[in-house]
Coordinates of N, CA and C in Angstrom, one line a residue:
X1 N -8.1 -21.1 -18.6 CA -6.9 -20.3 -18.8 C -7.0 -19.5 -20.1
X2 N -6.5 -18.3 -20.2 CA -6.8 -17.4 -21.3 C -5.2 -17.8 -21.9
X3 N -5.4 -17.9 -23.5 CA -4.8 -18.5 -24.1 C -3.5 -17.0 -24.4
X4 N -2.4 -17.3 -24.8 CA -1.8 -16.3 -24.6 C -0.7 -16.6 -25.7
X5 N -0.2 -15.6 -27.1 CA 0.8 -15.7 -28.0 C 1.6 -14.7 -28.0
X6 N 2.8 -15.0 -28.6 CA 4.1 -14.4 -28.6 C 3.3 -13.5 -29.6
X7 N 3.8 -12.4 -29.3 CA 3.3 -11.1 -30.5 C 4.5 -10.1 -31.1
X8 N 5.5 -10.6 -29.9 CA 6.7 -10.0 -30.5 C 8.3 -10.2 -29.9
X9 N 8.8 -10.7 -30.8 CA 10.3 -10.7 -30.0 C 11.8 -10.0 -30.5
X10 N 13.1 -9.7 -29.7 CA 13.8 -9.1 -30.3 C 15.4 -10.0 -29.5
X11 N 15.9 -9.7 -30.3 CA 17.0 -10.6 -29.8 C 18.5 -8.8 -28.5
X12 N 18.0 -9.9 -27.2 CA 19.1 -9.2 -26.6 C 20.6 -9.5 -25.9
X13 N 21.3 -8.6 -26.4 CA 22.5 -8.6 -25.8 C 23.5 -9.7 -25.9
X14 N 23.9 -10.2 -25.1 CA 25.1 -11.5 -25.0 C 24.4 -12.2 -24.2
X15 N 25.3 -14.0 -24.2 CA 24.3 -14.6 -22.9 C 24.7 -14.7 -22.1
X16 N 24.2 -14.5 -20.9 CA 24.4 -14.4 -19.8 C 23.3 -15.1 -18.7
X17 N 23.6 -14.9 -17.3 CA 22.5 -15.5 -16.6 C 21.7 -14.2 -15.8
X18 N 20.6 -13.9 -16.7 CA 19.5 -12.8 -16.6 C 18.6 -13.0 -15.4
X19 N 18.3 -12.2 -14.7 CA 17.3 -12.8 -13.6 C 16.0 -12.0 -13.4
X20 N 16.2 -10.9 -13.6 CA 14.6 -9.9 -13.3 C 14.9 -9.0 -14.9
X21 N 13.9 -8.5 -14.8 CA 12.8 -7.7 -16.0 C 12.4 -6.5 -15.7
X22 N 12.3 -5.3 -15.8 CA 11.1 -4.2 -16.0 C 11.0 -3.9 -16.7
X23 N 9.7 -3.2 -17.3 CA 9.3 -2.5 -18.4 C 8.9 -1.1 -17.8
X24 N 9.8 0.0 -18.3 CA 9.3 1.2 -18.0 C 9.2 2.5 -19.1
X25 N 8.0 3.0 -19.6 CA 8.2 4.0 -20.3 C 8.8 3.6 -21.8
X26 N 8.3 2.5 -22.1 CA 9.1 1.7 -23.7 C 10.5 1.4 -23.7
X27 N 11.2 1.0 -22.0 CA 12.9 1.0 -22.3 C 12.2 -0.7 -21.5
X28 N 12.9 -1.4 -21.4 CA 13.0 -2.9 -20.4 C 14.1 -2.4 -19.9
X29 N 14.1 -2.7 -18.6 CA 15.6 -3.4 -18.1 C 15.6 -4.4 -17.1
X30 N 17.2 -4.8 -17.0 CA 17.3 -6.3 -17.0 C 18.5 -6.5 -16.0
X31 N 18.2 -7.1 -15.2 CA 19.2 -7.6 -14.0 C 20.2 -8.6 -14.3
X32 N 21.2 -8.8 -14.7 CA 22.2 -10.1 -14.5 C 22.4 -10.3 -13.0
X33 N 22.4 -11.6 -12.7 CA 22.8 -12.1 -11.8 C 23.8 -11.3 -11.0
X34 N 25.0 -10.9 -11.6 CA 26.2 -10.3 -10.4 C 25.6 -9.2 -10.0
X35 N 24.4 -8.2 -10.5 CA 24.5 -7.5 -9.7 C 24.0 -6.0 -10.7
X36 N 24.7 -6.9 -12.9 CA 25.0 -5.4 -13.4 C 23.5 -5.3 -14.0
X37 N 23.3 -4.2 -14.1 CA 21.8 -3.6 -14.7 C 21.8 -2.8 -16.1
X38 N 20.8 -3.9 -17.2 CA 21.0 -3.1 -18.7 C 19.6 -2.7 -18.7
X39 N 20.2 -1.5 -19.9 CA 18.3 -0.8 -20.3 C 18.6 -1.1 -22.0
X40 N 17.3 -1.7 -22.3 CA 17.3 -2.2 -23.8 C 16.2 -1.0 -24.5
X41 N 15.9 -1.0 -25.2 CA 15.2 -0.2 -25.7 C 14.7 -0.6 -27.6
X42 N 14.0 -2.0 -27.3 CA 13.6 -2.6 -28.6 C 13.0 -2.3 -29.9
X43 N 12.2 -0.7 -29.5 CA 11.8 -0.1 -30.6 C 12.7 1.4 -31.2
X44 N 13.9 1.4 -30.8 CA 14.8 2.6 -31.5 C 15.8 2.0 -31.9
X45 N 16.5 2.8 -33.3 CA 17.0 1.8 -34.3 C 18.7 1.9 -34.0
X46 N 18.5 3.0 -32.5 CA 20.3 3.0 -32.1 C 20.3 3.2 -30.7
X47 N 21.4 3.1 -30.3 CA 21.4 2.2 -28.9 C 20.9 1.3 -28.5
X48 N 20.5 0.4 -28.9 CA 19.7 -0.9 -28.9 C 19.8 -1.4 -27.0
X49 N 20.8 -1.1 -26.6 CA 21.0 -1.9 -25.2 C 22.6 -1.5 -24.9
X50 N 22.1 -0.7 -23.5 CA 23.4 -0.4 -22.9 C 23.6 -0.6 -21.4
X51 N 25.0 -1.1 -21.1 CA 24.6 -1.1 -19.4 C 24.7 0.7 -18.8
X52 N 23.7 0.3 -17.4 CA 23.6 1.6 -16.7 C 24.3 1.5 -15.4
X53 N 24.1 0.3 -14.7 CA 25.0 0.4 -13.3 C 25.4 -0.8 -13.2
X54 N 26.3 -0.8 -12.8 CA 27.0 -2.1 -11.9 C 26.7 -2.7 -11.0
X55 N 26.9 -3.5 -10.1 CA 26.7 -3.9 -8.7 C 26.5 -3.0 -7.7
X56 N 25.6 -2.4 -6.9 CA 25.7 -1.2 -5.9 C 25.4 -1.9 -4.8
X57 N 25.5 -3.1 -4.5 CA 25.6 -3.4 -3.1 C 27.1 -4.3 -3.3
X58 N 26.5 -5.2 -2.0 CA 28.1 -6.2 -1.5 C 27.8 -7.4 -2.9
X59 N 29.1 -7.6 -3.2 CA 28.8 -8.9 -3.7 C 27.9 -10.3 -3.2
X60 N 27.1 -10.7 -4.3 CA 25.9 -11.1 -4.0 C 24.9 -11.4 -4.9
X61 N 24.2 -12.9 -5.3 CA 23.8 -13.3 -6.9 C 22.5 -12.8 -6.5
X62 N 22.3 -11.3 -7.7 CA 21.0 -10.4 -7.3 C 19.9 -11.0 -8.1
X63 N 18.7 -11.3 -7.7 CA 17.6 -11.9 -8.5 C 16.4 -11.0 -8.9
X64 N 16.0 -10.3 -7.5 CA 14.7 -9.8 -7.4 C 14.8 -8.1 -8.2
X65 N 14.2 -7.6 -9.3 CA 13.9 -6.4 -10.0 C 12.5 -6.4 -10.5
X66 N 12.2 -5.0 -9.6 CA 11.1 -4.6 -9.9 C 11.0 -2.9 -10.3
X67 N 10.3 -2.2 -11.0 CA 10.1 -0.6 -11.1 C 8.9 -0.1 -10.0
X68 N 9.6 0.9 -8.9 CA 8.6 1.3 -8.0 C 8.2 2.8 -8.4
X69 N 7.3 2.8 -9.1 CA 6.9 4.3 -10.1 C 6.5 5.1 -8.8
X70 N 6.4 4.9 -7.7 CA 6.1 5.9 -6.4 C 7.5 7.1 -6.3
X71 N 8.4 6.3 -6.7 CA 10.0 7.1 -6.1 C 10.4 7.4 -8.0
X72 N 9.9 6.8 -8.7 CA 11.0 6.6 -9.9 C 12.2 5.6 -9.9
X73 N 12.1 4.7 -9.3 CA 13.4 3.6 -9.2 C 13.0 1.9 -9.5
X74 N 14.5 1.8 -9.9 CA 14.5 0.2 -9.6 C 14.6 -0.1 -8.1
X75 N 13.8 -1.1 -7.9 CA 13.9 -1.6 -6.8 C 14.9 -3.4 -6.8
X76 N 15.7 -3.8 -6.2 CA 17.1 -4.5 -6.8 C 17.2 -5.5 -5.5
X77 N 17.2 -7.0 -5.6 CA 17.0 -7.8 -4.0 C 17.8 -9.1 -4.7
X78 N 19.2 -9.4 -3.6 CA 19.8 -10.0 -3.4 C 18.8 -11.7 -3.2
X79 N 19.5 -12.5 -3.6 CA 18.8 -13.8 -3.4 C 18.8 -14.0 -1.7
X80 N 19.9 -14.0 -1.5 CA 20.3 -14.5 0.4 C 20.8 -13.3 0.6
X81 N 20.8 -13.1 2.1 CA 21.0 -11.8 2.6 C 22.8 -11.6 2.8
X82 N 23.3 -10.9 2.4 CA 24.8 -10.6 1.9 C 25.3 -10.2 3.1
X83 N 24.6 -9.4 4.3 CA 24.8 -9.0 5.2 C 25.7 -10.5 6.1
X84 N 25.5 -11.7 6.0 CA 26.2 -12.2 6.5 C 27.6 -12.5 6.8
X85 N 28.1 -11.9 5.5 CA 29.4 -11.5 5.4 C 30.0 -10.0 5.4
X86 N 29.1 -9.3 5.2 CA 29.4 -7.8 5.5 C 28.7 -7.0 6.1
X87 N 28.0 -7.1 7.3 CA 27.1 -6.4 7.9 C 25.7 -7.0 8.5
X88 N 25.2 -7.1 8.8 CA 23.5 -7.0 9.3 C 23.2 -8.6 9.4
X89 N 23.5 -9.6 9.9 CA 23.1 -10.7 9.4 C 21.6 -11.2 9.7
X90 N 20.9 -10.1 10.6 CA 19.7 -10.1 10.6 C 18.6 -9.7 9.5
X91 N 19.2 -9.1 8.3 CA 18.3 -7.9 7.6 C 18.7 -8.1 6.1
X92 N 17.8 -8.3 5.4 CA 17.9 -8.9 4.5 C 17.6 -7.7 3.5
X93 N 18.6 -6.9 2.8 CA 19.0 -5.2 2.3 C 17.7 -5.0 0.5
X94 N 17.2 -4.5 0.0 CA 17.1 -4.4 -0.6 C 17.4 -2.5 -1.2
X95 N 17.9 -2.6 -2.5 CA 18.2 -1.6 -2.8 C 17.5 -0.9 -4.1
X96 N 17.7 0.4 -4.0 CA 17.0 1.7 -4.8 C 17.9 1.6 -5.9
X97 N 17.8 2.3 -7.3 CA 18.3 2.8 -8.7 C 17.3 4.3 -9.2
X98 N 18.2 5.3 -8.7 CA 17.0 6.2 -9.4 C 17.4 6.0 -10.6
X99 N 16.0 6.4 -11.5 CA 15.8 6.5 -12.8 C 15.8 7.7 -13.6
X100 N 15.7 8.9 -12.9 CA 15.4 10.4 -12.9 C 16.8 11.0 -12.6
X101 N 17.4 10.9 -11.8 CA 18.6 11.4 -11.6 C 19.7 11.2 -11.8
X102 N 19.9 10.2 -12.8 CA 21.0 10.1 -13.7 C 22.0 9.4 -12.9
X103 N 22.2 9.5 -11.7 CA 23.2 8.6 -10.7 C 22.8 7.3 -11.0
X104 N 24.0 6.7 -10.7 CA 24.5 5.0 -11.8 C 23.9 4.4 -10.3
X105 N 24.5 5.2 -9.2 CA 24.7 4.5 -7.9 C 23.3 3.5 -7.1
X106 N 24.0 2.8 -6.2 CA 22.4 2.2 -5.3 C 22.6 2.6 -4.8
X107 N 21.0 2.7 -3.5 CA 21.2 2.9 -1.8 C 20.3 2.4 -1.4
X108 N 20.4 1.6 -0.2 CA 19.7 1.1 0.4 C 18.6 1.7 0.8
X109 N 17.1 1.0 0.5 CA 16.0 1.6 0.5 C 15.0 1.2 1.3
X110 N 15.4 -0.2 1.4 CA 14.3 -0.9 2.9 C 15.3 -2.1 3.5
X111 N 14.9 -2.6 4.6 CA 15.3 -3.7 4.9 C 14.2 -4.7 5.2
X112 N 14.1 -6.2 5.0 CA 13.4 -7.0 5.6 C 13.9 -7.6 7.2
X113 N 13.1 -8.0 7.5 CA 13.6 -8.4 9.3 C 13.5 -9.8 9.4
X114 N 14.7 -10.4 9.3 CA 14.8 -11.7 9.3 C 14.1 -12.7 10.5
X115 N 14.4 -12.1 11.5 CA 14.2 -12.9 13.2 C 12.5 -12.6 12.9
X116 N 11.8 -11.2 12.4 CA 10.5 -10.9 11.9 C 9.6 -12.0 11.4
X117 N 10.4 -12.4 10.0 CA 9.8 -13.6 9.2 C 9.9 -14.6 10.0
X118 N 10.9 -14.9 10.8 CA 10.8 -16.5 11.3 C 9.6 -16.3 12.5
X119 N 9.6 -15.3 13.6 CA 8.6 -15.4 14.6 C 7.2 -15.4 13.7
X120 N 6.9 -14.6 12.5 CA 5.1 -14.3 12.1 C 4.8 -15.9 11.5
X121 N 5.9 -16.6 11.5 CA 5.9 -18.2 10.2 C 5.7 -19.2 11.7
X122 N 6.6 -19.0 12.8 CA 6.1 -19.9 14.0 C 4.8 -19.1 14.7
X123 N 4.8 -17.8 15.1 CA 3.3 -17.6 15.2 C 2.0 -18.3 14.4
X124 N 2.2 -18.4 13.3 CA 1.2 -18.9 12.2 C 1.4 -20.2 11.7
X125 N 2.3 -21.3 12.3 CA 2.2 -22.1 12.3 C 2.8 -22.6 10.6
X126 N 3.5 -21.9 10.0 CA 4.0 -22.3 9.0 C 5.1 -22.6 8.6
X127 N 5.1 -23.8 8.4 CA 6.4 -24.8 8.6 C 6.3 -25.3 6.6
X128 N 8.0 -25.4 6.6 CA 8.5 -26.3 5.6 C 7.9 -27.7 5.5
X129 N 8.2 -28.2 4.5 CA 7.4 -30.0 4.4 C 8.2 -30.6 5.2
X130 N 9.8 -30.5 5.4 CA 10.0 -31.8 6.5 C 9.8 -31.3 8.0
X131 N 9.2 -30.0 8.5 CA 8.6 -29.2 9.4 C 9.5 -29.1 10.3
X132 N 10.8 -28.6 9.9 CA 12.1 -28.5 11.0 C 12.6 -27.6 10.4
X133 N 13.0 -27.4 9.0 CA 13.7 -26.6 8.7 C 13.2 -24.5 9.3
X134 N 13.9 -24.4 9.5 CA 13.2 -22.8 9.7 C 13.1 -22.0 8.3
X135 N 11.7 -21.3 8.6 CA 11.3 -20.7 7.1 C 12.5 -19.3 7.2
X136 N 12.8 -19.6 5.8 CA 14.5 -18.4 5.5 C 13.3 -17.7 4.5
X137 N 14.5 -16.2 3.9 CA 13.7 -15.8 2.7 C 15.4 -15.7 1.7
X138 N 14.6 -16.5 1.0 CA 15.7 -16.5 -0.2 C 14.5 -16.0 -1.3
X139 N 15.4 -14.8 -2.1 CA 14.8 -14.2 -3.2 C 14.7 -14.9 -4.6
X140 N 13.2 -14.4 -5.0 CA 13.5 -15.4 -6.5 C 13.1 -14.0 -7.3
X141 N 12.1 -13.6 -6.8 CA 11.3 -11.9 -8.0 C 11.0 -10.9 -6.4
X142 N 10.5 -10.3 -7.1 CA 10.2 -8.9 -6.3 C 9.1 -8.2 -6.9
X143 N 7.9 -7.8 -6.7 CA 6.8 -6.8 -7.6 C 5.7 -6.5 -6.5
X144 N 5.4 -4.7 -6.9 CA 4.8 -3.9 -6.3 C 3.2 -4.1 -6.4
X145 N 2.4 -4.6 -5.9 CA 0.9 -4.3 -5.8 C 0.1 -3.0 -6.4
X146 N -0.2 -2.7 -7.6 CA -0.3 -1.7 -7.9 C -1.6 -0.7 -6.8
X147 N -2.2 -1.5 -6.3 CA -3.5 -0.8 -5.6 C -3.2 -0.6 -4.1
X148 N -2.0 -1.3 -3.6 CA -2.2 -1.5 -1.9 C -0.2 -0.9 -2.1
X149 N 0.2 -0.6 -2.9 CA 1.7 -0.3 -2.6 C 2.8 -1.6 -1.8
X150 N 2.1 -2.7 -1.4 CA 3.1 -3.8 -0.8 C 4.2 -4.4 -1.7
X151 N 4.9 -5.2 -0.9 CA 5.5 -5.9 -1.5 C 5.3 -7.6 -1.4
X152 N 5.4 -7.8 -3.0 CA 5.5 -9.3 -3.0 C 6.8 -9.6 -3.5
X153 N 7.0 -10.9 -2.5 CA 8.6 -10.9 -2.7 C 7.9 -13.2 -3.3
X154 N 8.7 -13.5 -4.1 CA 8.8 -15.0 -4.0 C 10.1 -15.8 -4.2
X155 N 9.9 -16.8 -3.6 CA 11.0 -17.6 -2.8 C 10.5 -18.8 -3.9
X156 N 11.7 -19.1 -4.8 CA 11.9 -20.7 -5.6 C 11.9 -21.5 -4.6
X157 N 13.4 -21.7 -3.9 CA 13.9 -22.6 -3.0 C 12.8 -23.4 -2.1
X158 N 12.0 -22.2 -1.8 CA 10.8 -23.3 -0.7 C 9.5 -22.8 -0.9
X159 N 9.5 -22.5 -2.3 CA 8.1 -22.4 -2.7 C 6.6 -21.6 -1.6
X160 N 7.5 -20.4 -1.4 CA 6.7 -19.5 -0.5 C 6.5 -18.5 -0.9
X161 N 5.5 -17.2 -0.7 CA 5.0 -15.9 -0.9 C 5.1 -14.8 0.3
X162 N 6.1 -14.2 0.0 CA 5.9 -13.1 1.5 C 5.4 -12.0 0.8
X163 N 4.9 -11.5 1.7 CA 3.5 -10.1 1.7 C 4.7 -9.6 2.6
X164 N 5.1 -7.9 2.1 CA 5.7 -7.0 2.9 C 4.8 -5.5 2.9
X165 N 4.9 -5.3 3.9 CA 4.1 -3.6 4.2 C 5.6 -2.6 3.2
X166 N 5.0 -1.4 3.2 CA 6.1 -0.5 2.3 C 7.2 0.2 3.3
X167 N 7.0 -0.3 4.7 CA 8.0 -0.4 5.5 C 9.2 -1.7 5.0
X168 N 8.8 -2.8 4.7 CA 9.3 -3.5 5.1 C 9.0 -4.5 6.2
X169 N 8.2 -4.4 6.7 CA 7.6 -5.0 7.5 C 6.5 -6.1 7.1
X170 N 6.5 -7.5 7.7 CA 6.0 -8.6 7.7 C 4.4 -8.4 7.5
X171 N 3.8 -8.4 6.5 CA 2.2 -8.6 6.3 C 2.1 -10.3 6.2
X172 N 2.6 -11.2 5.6 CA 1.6 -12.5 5.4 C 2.9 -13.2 4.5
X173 N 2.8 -14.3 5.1 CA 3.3 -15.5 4.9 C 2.4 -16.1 3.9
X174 N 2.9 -17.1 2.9 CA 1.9 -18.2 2.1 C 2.9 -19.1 1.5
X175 N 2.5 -20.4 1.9 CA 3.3 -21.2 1.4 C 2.5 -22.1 -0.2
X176 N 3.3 -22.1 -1.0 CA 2.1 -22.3 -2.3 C 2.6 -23.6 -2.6
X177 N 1.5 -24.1 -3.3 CA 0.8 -25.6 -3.7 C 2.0 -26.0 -4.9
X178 N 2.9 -26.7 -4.7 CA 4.6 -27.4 -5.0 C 3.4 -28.1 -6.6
X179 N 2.0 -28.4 -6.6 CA 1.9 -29.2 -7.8 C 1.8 -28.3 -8.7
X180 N 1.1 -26.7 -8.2 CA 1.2 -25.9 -9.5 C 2.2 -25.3 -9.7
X181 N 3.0 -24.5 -8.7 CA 4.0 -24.4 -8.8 C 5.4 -24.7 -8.4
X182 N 5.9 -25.5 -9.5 CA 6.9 -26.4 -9.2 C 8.2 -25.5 -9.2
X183 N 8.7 -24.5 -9.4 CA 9.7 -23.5 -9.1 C 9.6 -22.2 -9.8
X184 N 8.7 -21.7 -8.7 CA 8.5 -20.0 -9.2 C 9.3 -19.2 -9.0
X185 N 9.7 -18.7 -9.8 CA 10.7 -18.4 -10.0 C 10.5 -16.5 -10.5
X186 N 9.4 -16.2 -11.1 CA 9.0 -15.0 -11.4 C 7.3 -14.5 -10.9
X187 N 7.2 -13.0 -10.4 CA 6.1 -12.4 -9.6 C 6.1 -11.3 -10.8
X188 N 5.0 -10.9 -11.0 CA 4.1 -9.5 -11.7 C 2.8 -9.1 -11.0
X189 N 2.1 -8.2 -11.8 CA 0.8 -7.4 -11.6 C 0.2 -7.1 -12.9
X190 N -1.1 -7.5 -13.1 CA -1.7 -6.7 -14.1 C -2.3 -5.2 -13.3
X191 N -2.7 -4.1 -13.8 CA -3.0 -3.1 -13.4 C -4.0 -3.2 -12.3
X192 N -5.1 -4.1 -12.5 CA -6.3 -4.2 -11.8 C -5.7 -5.5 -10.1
X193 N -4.3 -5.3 -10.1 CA -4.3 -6.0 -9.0 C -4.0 -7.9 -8.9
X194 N -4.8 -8.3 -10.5 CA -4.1 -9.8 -10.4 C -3.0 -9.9 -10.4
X195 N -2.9 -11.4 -9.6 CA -1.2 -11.6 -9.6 C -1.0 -12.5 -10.9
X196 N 0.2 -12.6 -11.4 CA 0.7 -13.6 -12.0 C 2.3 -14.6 -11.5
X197 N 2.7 -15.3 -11.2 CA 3.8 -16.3 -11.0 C 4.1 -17.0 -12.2
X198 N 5.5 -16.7 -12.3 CA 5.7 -17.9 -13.7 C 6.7 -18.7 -12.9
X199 N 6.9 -19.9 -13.7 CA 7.3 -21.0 -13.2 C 8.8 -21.1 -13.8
X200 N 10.3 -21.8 -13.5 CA 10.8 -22.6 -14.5 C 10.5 -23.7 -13.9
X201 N 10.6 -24.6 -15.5 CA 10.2 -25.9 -15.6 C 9.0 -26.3 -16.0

């Protein structure tokens, strides 16, 4: 393992329950849980951290933030799919933030296909440990492949990896090894394509 030290920290905002990260262009920004979206900006000595948008979907504890530099956007993914109470109970919404055009607003930018994930997980024979439950996708991070444009999405709750095409469509299921990771909880990319997973706990 390559040894790895804090080289720099800054203290942000109020506390809250934070859930995704990007780093774009020397600003971070940062997802709270409900939904609202701050941009911090650690190295200028005013405006330190302001919010940009609110909630743009249905209410819904949003986890997954990633920057998709193809469009200019945040890309923004609800934990469970919200549609069950307002829409789609099939399709699990993920939503756009342009970063260029000044609009606060979201829009829905892909969907995932629920009934999808469960047939490619019984095609492929991939089952949960008590091998009944049906594989769901509950969101934990979200991050773009920098060489292949996919999406990696990871699931805490049942310790899984879905592979999405940039449709939205089902590439690859992986269920990952519970001893290394005990609840992953966060997905990245270094430039050349490695993955990284961090853990809590």
């Amino acid at each position: 393992l390559v040894k790895n030290e804090i080289s720099e920290y800054f203290t942000f905002h109020y506390p809250g329950d934070y859930e995704g990260i990007a780093g774009v262009a020397g600003s971070f920004y940062v997802l709270r849980s409900d939904g609202t979206i701050f941009e911090t900006r650690p190295h200028q000595s005013t405006d330190l951290t302001k919010q940009i948008s609110s909630a743009g979907g249905p209410p819904a504890e949003y986890e997954g933030l990633c920057y998709d530099g193809r469009y200019h956007r945040l890309l923004i993914v609800p934990k469970s799919n919200p549609g069950k109470e307002y829409g789609d109970r099939k399709k699990h919404p993920v939503y756009g933030l342009n970063l260029i055009s000044g609009n606060q607003g979201w829009e829905k930018v892909l969907e995932f296909d629920l009934p999808e994930i469960a047939s490619y997980a019984l095609e492929n024979n991939i089952k949960l440990p008590d091998g009944k439950s049906e594989i769901k996708l509950r969101v934990s991070d979200i991050a773009i492949h920098p060489l292949t444009g996919m999406l990696f999405v990871i699931s805490a709750a049942n310790k899984m990896l879905f592979v999405f095409n940039e449709d939205g469509s089902v590439n690859y299921i992986e269920k990952l090894d519970p001893d290394l990771f005990n609840l992953p909880e966060g997905i990245s990319f270094h430039e050349n394509g490695d993955m990284m997973i961090s853990n809590e706990g």
